[in-house]
Structures are given as structure tokens and as C-alpha cells.
Amino acid sequence: MKPIQIELVQQWLDKFTNQTVYIHVETTNGAYASHLDEKAYNVGAYVRNVQITYNQAKIVGEGNAYRIGLKTSNGWIYAEGLTDWTIHEGSKILLAGHDREGRLMVALQISETPFDY
Amino acid sequence: MEKHVVVILPHPDDESFGAAGTIAEFRSQGIPVTYLCGTLGEMGRNMGNPPFANRETLPEIRKQELKNACDVLDMDLQMLGYRDKTIEFEDRTEVANHLQRILEDVKPSLVITHYPGYAVHPDHNALGAAAIQAVEQMEEDHRPVVWAQAFARGFQEKLGNPDVINDVEAYFETKMEAILCHQSQAGGIIGKLKDYKELGAEVLQEAKTRFGKEVFFIWKFQ
Ligand SMILES: [Zn+2]
């Protein structure tokens, strides 16, 4: 992945507007957080290969961390802390936020076809 | 002497961190070892440091790392095809039946798995429980011995002293080579060990203390 280029990402988000797409949304601080630090909590959530249609999408942010909001007819999908992006297999947009050690903290991915696995 | 050892753990790298020395020791005695690896660690958050994997490329990368580690440890590999972080939500008996079919086929004399409830990661606890159930479902005189690995905080206060304490310092280098196969996981401890051969004597000793012993509880069936 490479650092987010806001204009290019916005173009890709627009391409998927008003189409049925598969999404992957995830956030995690790892399964060992409370094992390594007694005072920490394990938190995480992920949604994979859920189909949605959004009618509006925007990437906002400055520096190196960005937020994305996808507006649907009756709700929202939101991700914060995105730092890097890539196009996977020519057609899927992958966005992720990594910490200083390169660990994934948050992800948002959109595709017209289902994600593998 | 064991006839065949089956290792049942959920993630690529569990075998290397947890049991590589023990596996290497069995292999040095000519005992076949088969690894039933539950998942491909698809949901791992380490992507290499600096990151070279992403959520979609990680499974294939970890599959290759797993194969490399199994080559280093000279053991057979069967991938069970579950998804990382979801084993505890599968039907326990279905997973146990799946494992039992493989065990009936391989006929191991020893199974190594995680100690349910004392292995920190939900996948560890769930697959360990399913493995033990699988063995429990077998006819008593066909059952392999089960060694269960615990490492949750304070496990010794609850479970007492481990029954098996393997000093695997003699296989330390093999174990390091196996661990280092899992390059995508370099964000954690592996990153620090990457150049273990150049580490000072003190750090090397610390690594040897940490990884030089592998301990297990012998599961007691009712
Ligand atoms: Zn694991």
C-alpha cells in the first residue's frame, strides 16, 4: 500500500456511487492487547462481504490520516484513521490505517465483486 | 517412543513460537509430525514492518510462510480452512468431528494443542477445546495422548506445574529459523529477533530463556 492520495481515492469512491458493492470494514487493536497490558481492552469489529449501495462518498482529512463517509439511502458507513491505499486486482479499492509498527488498526474496502476467503 | 505426532493449532506461527523445538526433537528421532493448521491468520493485524501485505494479500503470504516453516521443521501440513477469529463461533461438535476424521486416519500417538481457556486468543481456546473433544469422541483404546499448551497470565497458579517440560535449547536455531519464516508478522517480537545471530550474548541468552523451554500439560480424560 502507499500513502493516501486524496484526489485519486475520491475518484475511485465516486466510481462506485449508486452501484451495489461489497464492503469490508474493520477495526482492531489485536487479540493480545489485554494479555500484553493488563489495563488494556481487546476491541475490534469487522464486517465482510456485506452488500450496500451508497449515493454519496467523501474522503476528508489532512496530514497523513483520513476519514471516509459513505452515505446510503438510510444510513452511513464511516471509517477514521486511514493512512494508506491500493487498488487490488485492478478493481477493488483497499484503504487501511497502520500504526508506527505497520500494524493494521482500521480498514475500509470496496469492491463490485466479493472479497475472497 | 511416539509413532506419529499431530499438532493442532489455529494460526500460521503458533507452531513455530509454541512447539518448534519439540517438533524438531521428534523429527530428529525420525517420528513423523503432521500439522493441522486451523486458519491462515487472515485477520492478523501485522502486515510486515514496514508493511508489505494488505488484508487481501495476507492469506496467500501467510500460507507461503506457513509452508516455509513446515519445510524448516520437516513436518507435513494440512490446512483446515477455518477463518481467523471465527473458530469459537463455529459449531464445536462439527469442528471436533472434522478433526476426529483426520485423527482416525493419521492415527497419532500424541496430539499437541492449546489448553482451552488458558491460551489467550479465542481461536486457540476454541480449537484446543475442539481437538480435545475430538480425542474424547474416539474409542478409549485408540485415543492419542494430548499435550495442551497454556500461557495465559497466571496459568500456573490455576493449573499447577506443567507435566512436560521440554528443554529445546539444542534446537534453538531451528526454532528461530521457523519463527523467522513468518516475515509478515515482523511487527511484533519477530522484528526484534530478525538478526538474532548478531545479537549480543545477553539478548541471545534472553531469547534462549524465553524460547528454550516448551511446556505442556497432559490432558486428563474423565
Ligand atoms: Zn495463534
CSV table of N, CA and C and ligand atoms in Angstrom, one decimal, chain A residues 32, chain B residues 11 13-14 124, ligand 1:
chain,number,residue,atom,x,y,z
A,32,TYR,N,-4.2,-9.6,21.5
A,32,TYR,CA,-3.3,-9.8,22.6
A,32,TYR,C,-3.2,-8.6,23.5
B,11,HIS,N,-3.2,-20.9,14.0
B,11,HIS,CA,-2.6,-19.8,13.2
B,11,HIS,C,-1.2,-20.2,12.7
B,13,ASP,N,2.3,-19.6,12.5
B,13,ASP,CA,3.3,-19.1,13.5
B,13,ASP,C,3.1,-19.7,14.9
B,14,ASP,N,1.8,-20.2,15.2
B,14,ASP,CA,1.6,-20.8,16.5
B,14,ASP,C,2.6,-22.0,16.7
B,124,HIS,N,-7.4,-20.0,19.8
B,124,HIS,CA,-6.5,-21.0,20.5
B,124,HIS,C,-7.4,-21.8,21.4
C,1,ZN,ZN,-2.2,-18.0,17.4
